[in-house]
CSV table of C-alpha atoms in Angstrom, one decimal:
chain,number,residue,atom,x,y,z
L,1,MET,CA,-137.1,11.9,36.1
L,2,SER,CA,-137.9,12.2,40.0
L,3,ASP,CA,-136.6,14.9,42.6
L,4,SER,CA,-135.2,12.0,44.6
L,5,GLU,CA,-133.6,10.5,41.8
L,6,SER,CA,-132.0,13.7,41.2
L,7,LEU,CA,-130.8,14.8,43.9
L,8,SER,CA,-129.6,11.3,44.4
L,9,LEU,CA,-127.2,11.8,41.6
L,10,SER,CA,-126.1,15.5,42.1
L,11,GLU,CA,-124.6,14.3,45.6
L,12,SER,CA,-123.1,11.8,43.8
L,13,ASP,CA,-121.5,13.7,41.5
L,14,ASN,CA,-120.3,16.6,44.2
L,15,PHE,CA,-119.0,13.1,45.5
L,16,TYR,CA,-116.9,12.7,43.1
L,17,HIS,CA,-116.2,16.4,42.4
L,18,ASN,CA,-115.2,16.9,46.1
L,19,ARG,CA,-112.7,14.2,45.7
L,20,LYS,CA,-109.2,14.3,45.6
L,21,LEU,CA,-107.6,12.9,42.9
L,22,SER,CA,-104.3,11.6,42.7
L,23,THR,CA,-101.4,13.3,40.9
L,24,ILE,CA,-98.4,12.2,39.4
L,25,THR,CA,-96.2,15.9,40.0
L,26,ALA,CA,-92.3,16.5,38.9
L,27,PRO,CA,-89.7,18.7,40.3
L,28,SER,CA,-90.0,22.0,39.2
L,29,ASP,CA,-86.4,22.9,37.1
L,30,VAL,CA,-87.9,19.4,35.2
L,31,LEU,CA,-92.0,20.9,34.5
L,32,LYS,CA,-89.5,24.3,33.3
L,33,ASP,CA,-87.3,22.1,31.7
L,34,VAL,CA,-90.1,20.4,29.3
L,35,ILE,CA,-92.5,24.2,28.9
L,36,ASP,CA,-88.9,26.3,27.8
L,37,SER,CA,-88.1,24.1,25.4
L,38,ASP,CA,-88.7,23.5,21.9
L,39,ASN,CA,-87.5,19.8,20.9
L,40,GLU,CA,-90.0,18.0,20.7
L,41,ASP,CA,-88.7,14.5,22.4
L,42,ILE,CA,-87.6,16.8,25.8
L,43,ASN,CA,-91.3,17.9,25.4
L,44,ASP,CA,-92.4,14.7,25.9
L,45,ILE,CA,-93.0,14.4,29.8
L,46,SER,CA,-93.9,10.5,29.8
L,47,MET,CA,-90.1,10.5,29.1
L,48,HIS,CA,-89.5,12.2,32.1
L,49,GLY,CA,-88.7,10.0,35.3
L,50,THR,CA,-87.4,6.7,33.2
L,51,LYS,CA,-83.9,7.3,34.2
L,52,ASP,CA,-81.9,4.4,34.5
L,53,ARG,CA,-82.0,3.4,38.3
L,54,THR,CA,-79.0,1.1,38.1
L,55,ILE,CA,-76.1,1.4,40.0
L,56,ALA,CA,-74.5,0.6,36.7
L,57,GLY,CA,-76.6,2.5,34.6
L,58,ASN,CA,-75.9,5.8,36.6
L,59,GLU,CA,-72.1,5.2,37.4
L,60,THR,CA,-69.5,7.8,35.6
L,61,GLU,CA,-67.3,6.4,33.1
L,62,TYR,CA,-64.9,7.3,36.1
L,63,GLN,CA,-66.2,5.4,38.3
L,64,SER,CA,-66.9,2.0,35.4
L,65,ARG,CA,-62.8,2.8,35.3
L,66,TRP,CA,-62.4,2.4,38.8
L,67,ARG,CA,-65.0,-0.9,39.4
L,68,LYS,CA,-63.0,-2.3,36.3
L,69,ARG,CA,-59.7,-2.2,37.7
L,70,GLU,CA,-57.4,-4.6,38.0
L,71,ILE,CA,-56.4,-6.0,41.4
L,72,SER,CA,-52.9,-6.9,42.2
L,73,PRO,CA,-52.1,-9.9,43.1
L,74,VAL,CA,-51.2,-11.1,46.5
L,75,ARG,CA,-47.5,-10.6,47.4
L,76,GLU,CA,-45.2,-14.0,47.4
L,77,CYS,CA,-43.3,-12.9,49.9
L,78,ARG,CA,-43.8,-11.6,53.4
L,79,THR,CA,-40.7,-11.3,55.7
L,80,TYR,CA,-38.4,-9.9,55.1
L,81,LYS,CA,-36.2,-12.5,54.3
L,82,GLU,CA,-38.0,-14.3,51.9
L,83,ARG,CA,-37.6,-10.9,49.9
L,84,ILE,CA,-33.8,-10.4,50.3
L,85,LYS,CA,-34.0,-14.3,49.2
L,86,GLN,CA,-36.1,-13.6,45.9
L,87,HIS,CA,-34.1,-11.3,45.0
L,88,GLU,CA,-31.8,-12.6,44.9
L,89,LYS,CA,-32.4,-15.3,42.9
L,90,GLU,CA,-33.3,-12.9,40.3
L,91,MET,CA,-30.3,-11.5,40.0
L,92,LYS,CA,-28.9,-14.6,40.1
L,93,GLU,CA,-31.1,-16.0,37.2
L,94,TYR,CA,-30.4,-12.2,35.6
L,95,ASN,CA,-26.9,-12.7,35.7
L,96,GLU,CA,-26.8,-15.9,34.4
L,97,ASN,CA,-29.5,-14.9,31.4
L,98,LYS,CA,-27.0,-12.5,31.0
L,99,GLU,CA,-23.9,-14.4,30.6
L,100,LYS,CA,-25.6,-16.8,28.5
L,101,GLN,CA,-26.4,-13.7,26.1
L,102,GLU,CA,-22.9,-12.8,26.2
L,103,ALA,CA,-21.4,-16.1,25.0
L,104,ASP,CA,-23.8,-16.4,22.6
L,105,LYS,CA,-22.7,-12.8,21.0
L,106,ARG,CA,-18.9,-13.4,20.9
L,107,GLU,CA,-19.8,-17.1,20.0
L,108,LYS,CA,-21.9,-15.3,16.9
L,109,ASN,CA,-18.8,-12.5,16.3
L,110,LEU,CA,-16.0,-15.1,16.4
L,111,LYS,CA,-18.1,-17.7,13.5
L,112,THR,CA,-18.6,-14.3,12.1
L,113,LYS,CA,-14.9,-13.3,11.7
L,114,LYS,CA,-13.5,-17.2,10.7
L,115,GLU,CA,-16.8,-16.6,8.0
L,116,HIS,CA,-14.6,-13.3,7.0
L,117,ARG,CA,-11.2,-14.7,6.9
L,118,GLU,CA,-12.4,-18.0,4.9
L,119,ARG,CA,-13.8,-16.0,2.3
L,120,ASN,CA,-10.7,-13.8,2.6
L,121,LYS,CA,-8.0,-16.7,1.9
L,122,GLN,CA,-10.4,-17.6,-0.9
L,123,TYR,CA,-10.2,-14.4,-2.3
L,124,HIS,CA,-6.6,-13.7,-2.4
L,125,GLN,CA,-6.1,-17.5,-3.0
L,126,GLY,CA,-8.1,-16.6,-6.3
L,127,ILE,CA,-5.9,-13.5,-7.3
L,128,LYS,CA,-3.0,-16.0,-6.9
L,129,LYS,CA,-4.0,-18.6,-9.5
L,130,ARG,CA,-5.2,-16.1,-11.9
L,131,GLU,CA,-1.5,-14.5,-11.7
L,132,ARG,CA,0.5,-17.5,-12.0
L,133,SER,CA,-2.3,-18.6,-14.8
L,134,ASP,CA,-0.9,-14.9,-16.4
L,135,SER,CA,2.1,-15.6,-15.7
L,136,ARG,CA,2.1,-18.8,-17.5
L,137,HIS,CA,1.0,-17.1,-20.6
L,138,ARG,CA,2.5,-14.5,-20.7
L,139,SER,CA,6.0,-16.9,-20.9
L,140,TYR,CA,4.7,-19.0,-23.3
L,141,THR,CA,3.7,-16.4,-26.1
L,142,ASP,CA,6.6,-14.5,-25.1
L,143,GLN,CA,8.7,-17.4,-26.8
L,144,TYR,CA,6.7,-17.3,-30.1
L,145,HIS,CA,6.4,-13.7,-30.0
L,146,THR,CA,9.0,-11.9,-31.9
L,147,LYS,CA,10.6,-8.5,-30.8
L,148,HIS,CA,10.1,-5.9,-33.3
């Protein structure tokens, strides 16, 4: 190797040595956390900075619920007069339904009372039949039964 070749190598070495290399830096608090922690999973510096950069990934639970909320439907009634008419219509339907329910309830009560009356009537007729048959039986047996 000649002197000229050795100089060229040393110059090239100086060139690479003096050249500033790009470095990867991190915020000091992240580096401090990595250095101070004993957990091997956290010490892996390659995992820092891989935070999800999507909006959905960074949103909080509250923001997620707010984003997914249901939007109320558009109002049908716009003017005061239309709202009054709508209210009157709803009240009329409500009153009709209420009257229908009350009529059904009255009809049901009358039906149960009628059934109850019929059952009582049958019960009392059964008692009267038994009494008549008992009285006949007694009168028949009294004829042949001798008194002492």
